[in-house]
Short mmCIF file of C-alpha atoms in Angstrom, two decimals:
data_model
loop_
_atom_site.label_atom_id
_atom_site.label_comp_id
_atom_site.label_asym_id
_atom_site.label_seq_id
_atom_site.Cartn_x
_atom_site.Cartn_y
_atom_site.Cartn_z
CA MET A 1 0.00 0.00 0.00
CA LYS A 2 2.92 2.32 0.77
CA LEU A 3 4.37 1.71 -2.70
CA PHE A 4 0.97 2.37 -4.24
CA ASN A 5 0.63 5.72 -2.45
CA THR A 6 4.20 6.68 -3.33
CA ILE A 7 3.74 5.97 -7.04
CA PHE A 8 0.42 7.80 -7.19
CA HIS A 9 1.87 10.80 -5.36
CA PHE A 10 4.90 10.86 -7.67
CA GLU A 11 2.74 10.55 -10.81
CA TRP A 12 0.47 13.35 -9.61
CA ILE A 13 3.47 15.64 -9.10
CA GLN A 14 4.75 14.69 -12.56
CA LEU A 15 1.36 15.41 -14.10
CA LYS A 16 1.17 18.84 -12.49
CA ARG A 17 4.58 19.74 -13.89
CA GLN A 18 3.87 18.60 -17.46
CA LYS A 19 1.89 21.34 -19.15
CA THR A 20 1.55 19.39 -22.39
CA GLN A 21 -0.46 16.66 -20.66
CA TRP A 22 -2.69 19.21 -18.96
CA ILE A 23 -3.24 20.88 -22.31
CA SER A 24 -4.09 17.56 -23.97
CA LEU A 25 -6.57 16.72 -21.19
CA PHE A 26 -8.13 20.18 -21.37
CA VAL A 27 -8.37 20.14 -25.17
CA PHE A 28 -9.97 16.69 -25.06
CA PHE A 29 -12.54 17.92 -22.54
CA ILE A 30 -13.33 21.01 -24.65
CA ILE A 31 -13.71 18.85 -27.78
CA GLY A 32 -16.03 16.53 -25.86
CA CYS A 33 -18.14 19.46 -24.66
CA TYR A 34 -18.37 20.86 -28.18
CA ALA A 35 -19.35 17.43 -29.52
CA THR A 36 -22.12 17.29 -26.93
CA TYR A 37 -23.29 20.75 -27.98
CA ALA A 38 -23.20 19.77 -31.67
CA GLY A 39 -25.27 16.66 -30.99
CA HIS A 40 -27.68 18.69 -28.86
CA ARG A 41 -28.10 21.22 -31.67
CA THR A 42 -28.85 18.49 -34.23
CA ILE A 43 -31.44 16.75 -32.06
CA GLN A 44 -32.91 20.11 -31.00
CA LYS A 45 -33.47 20.93 -34.67
CA GLN A 46 -35.23 17.59 -35.21
CA ASN A 47 -37.41 18.14 -32.14
CA LEU A 48 -38.33 21.57 -33.50
CA VAL A 49 -39.35 20.02 -36.83
CA LEU A 50 -41.50 17.42 -35.05
CA THR A 51 -43.12 20.10 -32.89
CA LYS A 52 -43.97 22.24 -35.94
CA LEU A 53 -45.43 19.23 -37.73
CA GLN A 54 -47.65 18.46 -34.74
CA GLN A 55 -48.74 22.10 -34.51
CA GLN A 56 -49.56 22.14 -38.22
CA TYR A 57 -51.60 18.95 -37.84
CA ASN A 58 -53.53 20.46 -34.92
CA GLN A 59 -54.25 23.57 -37.01
CA ASP A 60 -55.46 21.42 -39.90
CA HIS A 61 -57.71 19.56 -37.48
CA VAL A 62 -59.26 22.81 -36.26
CA LEU A 63 -59.74 24.11 -39.81
CA THR A 64 -61.37 20.84 -40.86
CA LEU A 65 -63.83 21.03 -37.97
CA GLN A 66 -64.66 24.62 -38.94
CA LYS A 67 -65.58 23.44 -42.44
CA PHE A 68 -68.56 21.56 -40.96
CA THR A 69 -70.18 24.76 -39.66
CA ASP A 70 -69.10 27.35 -42.25
CA THR A 71 -72.22 27.83 -44.44
CA LEU A 72 -72.12 31.57 -45.17
CA THR A 73 -71.75 31.23 -48.93
CA ALA A 74 -72.77 28.70 -51.54
CA GLU A 75 -69.16 27.59 -51.91
CA THR A 76 -68.65 27.02 -48.19
CA LYS A 77 -72.02 25.22 -48.01
CA ALA A 78 -70.77 22.77 -50.63
CA GLN A 79 -67.53 22.34 -48.71
CA ALA A 80 -69.45 21.78 -45.47
CA ALA A 81 -71.49 19.04 -47.13
CA GLN A 82 -68.29 17.25 -48.17
CA ALA A 83 -66.19 18.05 -45.09
CA GLY A 84 -66.60 14.54 -43.68
CA MET A 85 -65.74 12.60 -46.86
CA ALA A 86 -63.03 10.00 -46.32
CA GLN A 87 -61.07 11.31 -49.31
CA ILE A 88 -61.21 14.87 -47.95
CA ILE A 89 -60.04 13.76 -44.51
CA ASN A 90 -57.19 11.79 -46.10
CA PHE A 91 -56.12 14.92 -47.99
CA ARG A 92 -56.57 17.53 -45.25
CA MET A 93 -55.61 15.53 -42.16
CA PRO A 94 -53.09 12.80 -42.99
CA PRO A 95 -51.94 11.43 -39.61
CA LEU A 96 -48.34 11.88 -38.56
CA ALA A 97 -45.90 9.08 -37.83
CA LEU A 98 -43.20 10.67 -35.67
CA ASP A 99 -39.99 9.07 -34.46
CA HIS A 100 -39.16 11.16 -31.40
CA PRO A 101 -35.47 11.07 -30.43
CA HIS A 102 -34.32 9.23 -27.32
CA ALA A 103 -32.48 11.30 -24.73
CA LEU A 104 -29.14 9.68 -25.59
CA ALA A 105 -29.59 10.55 -29.28
CA THR A 106 -27.89 13.83 -28.32
CA LEU A 107 -24.74 11.86 -27.49
CA SER A 108 -24.94 9.32 -30.32
CA ILE A 109 -26.73 10.70 -33.39
CA GLY A 110 -26.14 7.52 -35.36
CA GLN A 111 -28.15 7.53 -38.59
CA ARG A 112 -30.88 9.95 -37.51
CA ASP A 113 -29.20 12.64 -39.61
CA VAL A 114 -29.63 10.66 -42.86
CA ASN A 115 -32.80 8.62 -42.26
CA PRO A 116 -36.33 10.10 -42.26
CA TYR A 117 -37.75 10.49 -38.76
CA TYR A 118 -41.31 11.49 -39.66
CA GLN A 119 -43.93 10.50 -42.20
CA LYS A 120 -47.29 11.89 -43.27
CA VAL A 121 -49.36 8.74 -43.66
CA LYS A 122 -51.83 8.54 -46.53
CA SER A 123 -54.29 5.81 -47.46
CA SER A 124 -52.00 4.82 -50.35
CA VAL A 125 -48.26 4.20 -50.41
CA ASN A 126 -46.21 6.35 -52.77
CA TYR A 127 -42.62 5.15 -53.10
CA LEU A 128 -41.82 8.27 -55.12
CA ASP A 129 -42.77 10.58 -52.24
CA GLN A 130 -39.72 12.31 -50.76
CA GLU A 131 -41.43 15.01 -48.71
CA ASN A 132 -40.01 13.55 -45.50
CA VAL A 133 -36.41 13.80 -46.72
CA GLU A 134 -34.83 17.09 -45.69
CA ILE A 135 -32.40 19.02 -47.88
CA SER A 136 -28.96 18.71 -46.31
CA ASN A 137 -25.39 19.63 -47.11
CA PRO A 138 -23.95 16.61 -49.01
CA ALA A 139 -20.47 17.25 -47.61
CA GLN A 140 -21.84 17.19 -44.07
CA LEU A 141 -23.82 14.02 -44.75
CA PHE A 142 -20.67 12.38 -46.10
CA ALA A 143 -18.56 13.40 -43.11
CA GLY A 144 -21.28 12.75 -40.54
CA ASN A 145 -22.28 14.79 -37.52
CA PHE A 146 -19.98 15.41 -34.57
CA ASP A 147 -21.19 13.86 -31.31
CA LEU A 148 -19.83 12.54 -28.03
CA ALA A 149 -19.86 8.95 -29.31
CA PHE A 150 -17.36 9.97 -32.01
CA VAL A 151 -15.08 11.57 -29.41
CA LEU A 152 -15.16 8.47 -27.20
CA ILE A 153 -14.66 5.98 -30.03
CA TYR A 154 -12.06 7.78 -32.16
CA LEU A 155 -10.33 10.42 -30.04
CA LEU A 156 -10.29 8.81 -26.59
CA PRO A 157 -7.88 6.03 -27.72
CA LEU A 158 -5.47 8.71 -28.96
CA LEU A 159 -5.57 10.39 -25.54
CA ILE A 160 -4.90 7.04 -23.84
CA ILE A 161 -1.99 6.39 -26.21
CA THR A 162 -0.57 9.86 -25.49
CA LEU A 163 -0.63 9.20 -21.74
CA CYS A 164 0.63 5.61 -21.81
CA TYR A 165 3.23 5.20 -24.54
CA PRO A 166 6.21 6.56 -22.49
CA THR A 167 5.33 4.68 -19.29
CA TYR A 168 8.20 2.20 -19.62
CA ALA A 169 10.61 4.06 -21.90
CA GLU A 170 10.72 7.22 -19.78
CA GLU A 171 12.37 5.26 -16.96
CA LYS A 172 15.16 4.19 -19.30
CA GLU A 173 15.48 7.57 -20.97
CA GLN A 174 15.65 9.35 -17.59
CA GLY A 175 18.16 6.85 -16.19
CA THR A 176 15.92 5.58 -13.38
CA TYR A 177 15.39 2.12 -14.87
CA ALA A 178 18.68 0.80 -13.42
CA LEU A 179 17.66 1.91 -9.94
CA LEU A 180 14.25 0.27 -10.29
CA SER A 181 15.88 -2.93 -11.57
CA ILE A 182 17.59 -3.37 -8.22
CA GLN A 183 14.10 -4.01 -6.83
CA ALA A 184 13.30 -6.54 -9.57
CA SER A 185 10.37 -7.96 -7.67
CA ASN A 186 8.67 -4.56 -7.66
CA LEU A 187 9.54 -3.39 -11.17
CA THR A 188 6.44 -4.82 -12.82
CA THR A 189 4.30 -3.63 -9.93
CA ILE A 190 5.65 -0.11 -10.27
CA LEU A 191 4.87 -0.01 -13.98
CA ASN A 192 1.38 -1.38 -13.29
CA TYR A 193 0.74 1.33 -10.70
CA LYS A 194 1.90 3.99 -13.17
CA LEU A 195 -0.63 2.68 -15.70
CA LEU A 196 -3.29 2.49 -13.00
CA PHE A 197 -2.76 6.18 -12.24
CA ARG A 198 -3.26 7.04 -15.90
CA LEU A 199 -6.36 4.85 -15.96
CA THR A 200 -7.72 6.79 -12.98
CA VAL A 201 -7.13 10.11 -14.74
CA VAL A 202 -8.88 8.94 -17.91
CA LEU A 203 -11.80 7.45 -15.99
CA GLY A 204 -12.29 10.70 -14.08
CA LEU A 205 -12.16 12.79 -17.25
CA VAL A 206 -14.56 10.53 -19.18
CA LEU A 207 -16.94 10.38 -16.22
CA LEU A 208 -16.99 14.18 -16.03
CA LEU A 209 -17.55 14.43 -19.78
CA ASN A 210 -20.39 11.89 -19.67
CA LEU A 211 -22.05 13.70 -16.77
CA VAL A 212 -21.99 16.90 -18.83
CA GLY A 213 -23.51 14.94 -21.71
CA PHE A 214 -26.24 13.50 -19.49
CA ALA A 215 -27.10 16.97 -18.20
CA VAL A 216 -27.43 18.31 -21.74
CA ALA A 217 -29.34 15.26 -23.01
CA GLY A 218 -31.80 15.44 -20.13
CA GLN A 219 -32.88 18.96 -21.14
CA GLN A 220 -34.93 17.68 -24.10
CA THR A 221 -36.08 14.23 -23.00
CA VAL A 222 -36.10 12.43 -19.67
CA LEU A 223 -32.99 10.25 -19.37
CA SER A 224 -33.51 7.02 -17.45
CA LEU A 225 -30.95 5.93 -14.87
CA SER A 226 -30.58 2.51 -16.52
CA SER A 227 -29.66 4.08 -19.87
CA ALA A 228 -27.11 6.38 -18.24
CA MET A 229 -25.53 3.51 -16.30
CA LEU A 230 -25.35 1.37 -19.42
CA TRP A 231 -23.66 4.21 -21.31
CA LEU A 232 -21.07 4.49 -18.53
CA TRP A 233 -20.57 0.72 -18.58
CA LEU A 234 -19.85 0.77 -22.32
CA SER A 235 -17.43 3.68 -21.85
CA LEU A 236 -15.63 1.75 -19.11
CA ALA A 237 -15.37 -1.37 -21.29
CA TYR A 238 -13.84 0.62 -24.15
CA ILE A 239 -11.34 2.36 -21.87
CA ALA A 240 -10.30 -1.01 -20.45
CA PHE A 241 -9.83 -2.38 -23.98
CA TRP A 242 -7.44 0.38 -25.03
CA PHE A 243 -5.49 0.26 -21.79
CA ALA A 244 -5.08 -3.48 -22.36
CA ILE A 245 -3.67 -2.73 -25.82
CA CYS A 246 -1.24 -0.20 -24.32
CA TYR A 247 -0.24 -2.70 -21.63
CA PHE A 248 0.40 -5.31 -24.32
CA PHE A 249 2.77 -3.15 -26.38
CA LEU A 250 4.57 -1.88 -23.28
CA GLN A 251 5.63 -5.47 -22.54
CA PHE A 252 8.00 -5.37 -25.52
CA LYS A 253 10.01 -2.68 -23.67
CA ARG A 254 10.87 -0.68 -26.76
CA SER A 255 11.76 3.00 -26.96
CA SER A 256 8.99 5.56 -26.57
CA ILE A 257 9.02 6.38 -30.30
CA VAL A 258 8.67 2.73 -31.34
CA THR A 259 5.93 2.12 -28.76
CA ALA A 260 4.06 5.22 -29.92
CA LEU A 261 4.26 4.07 -33.55
CA GLN A 262 3.01 0.60 -32.60
CA LEU A 263 0.06 2.05 -30.70
CA ILE A 264 -0.81 4.44 -33.54
CA GLY A 265 -0.68 1.43 -35.84
CA ALA A 266 -3.14 -0.38 -33.57
CA TRP A 267 -5.43 2.68 -33.65
CA LEU A 268 -5.28 2.79 -37.45
CA PHE A 269 -5.99 -0.93 -37.65
CA PHE A 270 -9.07 -0.96 -35.41
CA LEU A 271 -10.56 2.36 -36.51
CA ILE A 272 -9.54 2.78 -40.16
CA LEU A 273 -8.23 -0.39 -41.83
CA LEU A 274 -10.49 -3.07 -40.33
CA PRO A 275 -13.74 -1.06 -40.82
CA SER A 276 -12.71 -0.32 -44.43
CA LEU A 277 -12.05 -4.00 -45.13
CA THR A 278 -15.33 -5.14 -43.59
CA ASN A 279 -17.31 -2.45 -45.43
CA SER A 280 -15.72 -3.45 -48.73
CA TYR A 281 -16.51 -7.11 -48.08
CA ILE A 282 -20.12 -6.34 -47.14
CA SER A 283 -20.61 -4.15 -50.22
CA LEU A 284 -19.20 -6.94 -52.37
CA LYS A 285 -21.44 -9.60 -50.84
CA HIS A 286 -24.57 -7.43 -50.58
CA PRO A 287 -24.55 -4.48 -53.02
CA ILE A 288 -26.93 -1.66 -52.14
CA PRO A 289 -30.06 -2.01 -54.32
CA LEU A 290 -31.11 1.08 -56.26
CA ARG A 291 -34.40 2.63 -55.16
CA ALA A 292 -34.73 4.13 -58.65
CA SER A 293 -35.69 0.70 -59.97
CA LEU A 294 -38.53 0.61 -57.44
CA ALA A 295 -39.77 4.04 -58.53
CA SER A 296 -39.66 2.99 -62.19
CA TYR A 297 -41.53 -0.21 -61.41
CA GLN A 298 -44.23 1.70 -59.52
CA ARG A 299 -44.83 3.99 -62.49
CA HIS A 300 -45.11 0.97 -64.78
CA VAL A 301 -47.53 -0.82 -62.45
CA SER A 302 -49.67 2.31 -62.03
CA GLU A 303 -50.15 2.64 -65.78
CA GLU A 304 -50.76 -1.08 -66.24
CA VAL A 305 -53.35 -1.39 -63.46
CA TRP A 306 -55.19 1.79 -64.50
CA GLU A 307 -55.89 0.26 -67.92
CA MET A 308 -57.59 -2.78 -66.38
CA LYS A 309 -61.38 -3.12 -66.50
CA PRO A 310 -63.21 -1.72 -63.44
CA ILE A 311 -65.02 -4.99 -62.75
CA VAL A 312 -61.69 -6.87 -62.74
CA LEU A 313 -60.23 -4.47 -60.19
CA ALA A 314 -63.39 -4.63 -58.09
CA ASP A 315 -63.29 -8.44 -58.08
CA SER A 316 -59.61 -8.38 -57.13
CA PHE A 317 -60.35 -6.01 -54.26
CA ASN A 318 -63.27 -8.13 -53.03
CA ARG A 319 -61.16 -11.28 -53.10
CA TYR A 320 -58.42 -9.81 -50.90
CA ASN A 321 -60.74 -7.71 -48.70
CA PRO A 322 -63.82 -9.84 -47.97
CA GLN A 323 -64.68 -7.74 -44.91
CA TYR A 324 -66.19 -5.12 -47.26
CA ASN A 325 -68.37 -7.49 -49.30
CA SER A 326 -71.53 -6.16 -47.65
CA SER A 327 -71.11 -2.89 -49.58
CA ILE A 328 -70.81 -4.49 -53.04
CA ASN A 329 -72.84 -2.70 -55.73
CA LEU A 330 -72.37 -4.33 -59.13
CA ALA A 331 -73.81 -1.36 -61.03
CA LYS A 332 -71.36 1.13 -59.50
CA ASP A 333 -68.45 -1.27 -59.29
CA SER A 334 -68.39 -1.83 -63.06
CA THR A 335 -67.57 1.83 -63.83
CA LYS A 336 -64.47 3.94 -63.28
CA ASN A 337 -66.57 6.34 -61.22
CA GLY A 338 -67.18 3.70 -58.58
CA GLU A 339 -65.37 3.76 -55.25
CA ARG A 340 -64.41 0.12 -55.63
CA PHE A 341 -62.52 0.84 -58.83
CA ILE A 342 -60.36 3.42 -57.03
CA ALA A 343 -59.95 1.16 -54.00
CA GLY A 344 -59.11 -1.80 -56.24
CA TYR A 345 -56.63 0.27 -58.24
CA TYR A 346 -54.64 1.29 -55.16
CA ASP A 347 -54.98 -2.13 -53.55
CA LEU A 348 -53.66 -4.09 -56.55
CA SER A 349 -50.93 -1.53 -57.32
CA GLU A 350 -49.66 -1.57 -53.75
CA ARG A 351 -49.64 -5.36 -53.54
CA LYS A 352 -47.61 -5.64 -56.76
CA VAL A 353 -45.12 -2.95 -55.77
CA ALA A 354 -44.90 -4.33 -52.22
CA ARG A 355 -43.70 -7.68 -53.56
CA PHE A 356 -40.97 -5.90 -55.52
CA ALA A 357 -40.06 -3.69 -52.55
CA LYS A 358 -39.91 -6.70 -50.23
CA HIS A 359 -37.01 -8.11 -52.24
CA ILE A 360 -35.09 -4.82 -51.87
CA ASP A 361 -35.83 -4.64 -48.15
CA GLN A 362 -34.63 -8.22 -47.68
CA GLN A 363 -31.32 -7.31 -49.32
CA LEU A 364 -30.91 -4.38 -46.94
CA VAL A 365 -31.79 -6.56 -43.94
CA GLN A 366 -29.22 -9.17 -44.98
CA LYS A 367 -26.59 -6.46 -45.40
CA ASN A 368 -27.35 -5.00 -41.97
CA GLN A 369 -27.24 -8.44 -40.36
CA MET A 370 -23.83 -9.19 -41.86
CA ALA A 371 -22.54 -5.78 -40.74
CA ALA A 372 -23.73 -6.44 -37.18
CA GLN A 373 -22.09 -9.88 -37.17
CA LEU A 374 -18.75 -8.58 -38.44
CA ALA A 375 -18.81 -5.70 -35.95
CA VAL A 376 -18.29 -8.21 -33.13
CA ILE A 377 -14.67 -8.77 -34.20
CA ASN A 378 -13.91 -5.05 -33.92
CA PRO A 379 -14.57 -3.57 -30.46
CA SER A 380 -14.51 0.00 -31.82
CA ILE A 381 -17.26 -0.60 -34.38
CA GLN A 382 -19.13 -2.80 -31.92
CA LEU A 383 -19.18 0.10 -29.47
CA GLN A 384 -20.66 2.35 -32.17
CA TYR A 385 -23.43 -0.22 -32.73
CA LEU A 386 -24.08 -0.47 -28.99
CA PHE A 387 -24.17 3.31 -28.51
CA ASN A 388 -26.61 3.63 -31.43
CA ALA A 389 -28.77 0.80 -30.09
CA LEU A 390 -28.86 2.44 -26.67
CA ALA A 391 -29.78 5.81 -28.21
CA HIS A 392 -32.24 4.23 -30.71
CA THR A 393 -30.39 5.81 -33.64
CA GLY A 394 -29.11 2.73 -35.46
CA ARG A 395 -30.14 0.84 -38.58
CA ASN A 396 -32.40 -1.55 -36.70
CA ASP A 397 -34.23 1.34 -35.05
CA HIS A 398 -34.95 2.97 -38.41
CA GLN A 399 -36.13 -0.39 -39.78
CA ASN A 400 -38.42 -0.71 -36.76
CA PHE A 401 -39.83 2.76 -37.50
CA LYS A 402 -40.45 1.87 -41.16
CA GLN A 403 -42.26 -1.32 -40.19
CA ALA A 404 -44.40 0.55 -37.66
CA VAL A 405 -45.31 3.13 -40.34
CA SER A 406 -46.24 0.34 -42.75
CA ARG A 407 -48.54 -1.29 -40.19
CA PHE A 408 -50.15 2.04 -39.33
CA GLN A 409 -50.66 2.89 -43.00
CA LYS A 410 -52.69 -0.30 -43.43
CA GLU A 411 -54.71 0.56 -40.31
CA TRP A 412 -55.39 4.08 -41.61
CA LYS A 413 -56.33 2.82 -45.07
CA HIS A 414 -58.90 0.33 -43.76
CA HIS A 415 -60.28 2.91 -41.35
CA LEU A 416 -61.03 5.21 -44.30
CA LEU A 417 -62.35 2.40 -46.50
CA ARG A 418 -65.10 1.65 -43.99
CA TYR A 419 -66.50 5.10 -44.73
CA GLN A 420 -65.49 5.40 -48.38
CA LEU A 421 -67.08 2.17 -49.62
CA THR A 422 -70.32 2.61 -47.70
CA GLY A 423 -70.72 6.26 -48.71
CA THR A 424 -70.85 7.46 -45.10
CA TYR A 425 -69.11 10.58 -43.82
CA PHE A 426 -67.08 11.34 -40.72
CA THR A 427 -68.76 13.37 -38.02
CA PRO A 428 -66.88 16.03 -36.01
CA ALA A 429 -66.96 13.71 -32.99
CA GLU A 430 -65.43 10.86 -35.01
CA LEU A 431 -62.61 13.09 -36.19
CA LYS A 432 -61.49 13.35 -32.57
CA GLN A 433 -61.11 9.56 -32.38
CA LEU A 434 -58.94 8.89 -35.42
CA PRO A 435 -56.20 6.22 -35.19
CA LYS A 436 -52.93 7.44 -33.70
CA PHE A 437 -49.45 6.26 -34.60
CA LYS A 438 -47.53 4.50 -31.83
CA LEU A 439 -43.89 3.50 -31.99
CA GLU A 440 -42.58 0.91 -29.58
CA ASN A 441 -38.81 0.67 -29.37
CA ASP A 442 -37.87 -2.99 -29.12
CA THR A 443 -34.26 -2.48 -27.99
CA ASN A 444 -33.49 -4.77 -25.07
CA ASN A 445 -30.92 -3.47 -22.60
CA LEU A 446 -29.92 -7.07 -21.90
CA SER A 447 -28.80 -7.47 -25.52
CA ILE A 448 -26.61 -4.38 -25.12
CA TRP A 449 -25.09 -5.78 -21.94
CA MET A 450 -24.38 -9.02 -23.81
CA GLY A 451 -22.96 -7.09 -26.76
CA SER A 452 -20.43 -5.42 -24.47
CA LEU A 453 -18.91 -8.85 -23.76
CA SER A 454 -16.97 -8.64 -27.03
CA LEU A 455 -15.14 -5.57 -25.66
CA TRP A 456 -14.27 -7.39 -22.44
CA ILE A 457 -13.19 -10.48 -24.37
CA GLY A 458 -10.81 -8.31 -26.41
CA THR A 459 -9.51 -6.78 -23.18
CA MET A 460 -8.90 -10.19 -21.60
CA LEU A 461 -7.19 -11.43 -24.76
CA PHE A 462 -4.65 -8.60 -24.76
CA LEU A 463 -4.08 -8.96 -21.01
CA MET A 464 -3.41 -12.69 -21.38
CA LEU A 465 -0.97 -12.04 -24.23
CA SER A 466 0.73 -9.41 -22.07
CA LEU A 467 1.19 -11.85 -19.20
CA MET A 468 2.63 -14.46 -21.57
CA ILE A 469 5.18 -11.96 -22.93
CA ASN A 470 5.99 -10.75 -19.41
CA LYS A 471 6.72 -14.29 -18.22
CA LYS A 472 8.87 -14.98 -21.26
CA ASN A 473 10.90 -11.84 -20.62
#
C-alpha cells in the first residue's frame, strides 16, 4: 500500500509539472463538450421540426372542424357538405408518424441525420414521395455529424496512447530504470501502478464528460438511470480495452518512439483499416439495391393497373378484402366512377409494388445483419453499434420505424375504406377519435449488456498475451 501511495503521489506531481499533458486533457474535454453541444443542436433541430409538424396537424384539425359549420356562402355550403368525406379527410388531415429522439440521441446521433424520422401517412403508399427527406449539405452528410460517441470511439484512444506510450521508456530515458531494476520484484508492480494512475485520470475525465452529456441530453427528454448507467458501462469497457492494448505493447520494452508508432498502428488498424475491409466485403457480398428501380416499377404498375377493367379491379379487391363485401354494388363497381374501382386500383398496385419492394428490403436486412455480425470482431465498431442501439439511432431502429409506419398505413387505409365504400361521412366527434401512430422501441438493454462482452473479451485477450510476454521476458 505504501508503494501504491508513493507511485500515485509521484505521478500526480509529474502530471502537475507537465503542461503538455494538462493541455491535452483540457483540449480533449473542450472537444467533448463541443461534440455534446453539436449533438444537442442536431437533435434540438429535429425536435423543433416534429413540434412544428404536430402544430400544423392540430391547425389542420381545427380548420377541418370549422368546415362543418361554415355555411355563409354557396361555396362554403358545398364544402361543409363534403367536409366529412373520407377522401377529404385523407387529404386535409393525414396522420403523422413521428420518431421522437431518445435522450441519448444527443450523445450518439447515429443515422438519424440521414434517415427520415417522420412521415405523413396517406391511405395509399407512394414510393416516389420524398417530402419527409430534408435538404442537407452533401459534404456534411458524407462526413457525418460530430457527437460525443465519435469523441469516445475515435479520439479517446489517442488520448490514452498519449498518456501511456512513455510509461516504460521514460524510466530508461531518464536513467531511473537501473535503480528500479535493483528491486526486480517490484519493477512490474511499479509499472502497473503507473498505468493504474493514468487509468484513474482517464476514468475521471470521461466520467466528467459523460455527466456533462447526461445533463445536456436530459434537457430535451427524460434520461432514465438505466440508460445512463449502461452508457457508462460501455465507456468503461472501451477504456479497459485500449489500456489493455497499451499494456500489451509496453511489454516489448521498446523505446517511446517505437511504442508510440506501434500504438498508432493499432489505432489505425481498429478504426480505419479493419472497418474499411469489412465495409468493402459487405458491399461486395450485398450491393446496395437502387431505389430508382422501385420508382420505375411503380410507375409501370400504375399505368398497367389503371388500364384494367373496373369490374376486374373490383373483383380483385373483393377477393383480398372480404370484410367489405356487404357494400358491393355491381352497377357502380363496373364503372371507373365507382369507389371500388379506385380502392381496387390502389390495392392491386400496392400489392404488386410491395412484392418488388420486399425483395429490396430483404437485401438491406441481410446487409445490416452481416454488418452487425462482423462488428463483433472489432470492439470500436461494436461500441458504435451499442451506442446507437442504446440511443435508438441505429439501422435496426430505423427499420423498426419503417415497419411501424407500414402497419399504421394499413390501419389508416382500412379505417377510411369503412366510410369510403359505404358512402358514409365522418362526423366532427369521429374526427377526434382517429387512429394514432404509436412506436414501440424494441431495444433490449440485456442485448446491449451481452454485446459489451466482445469488448471485455478483447480486453482479456490482450491482457493474457501481455502476461505471456511478461513471463517470457
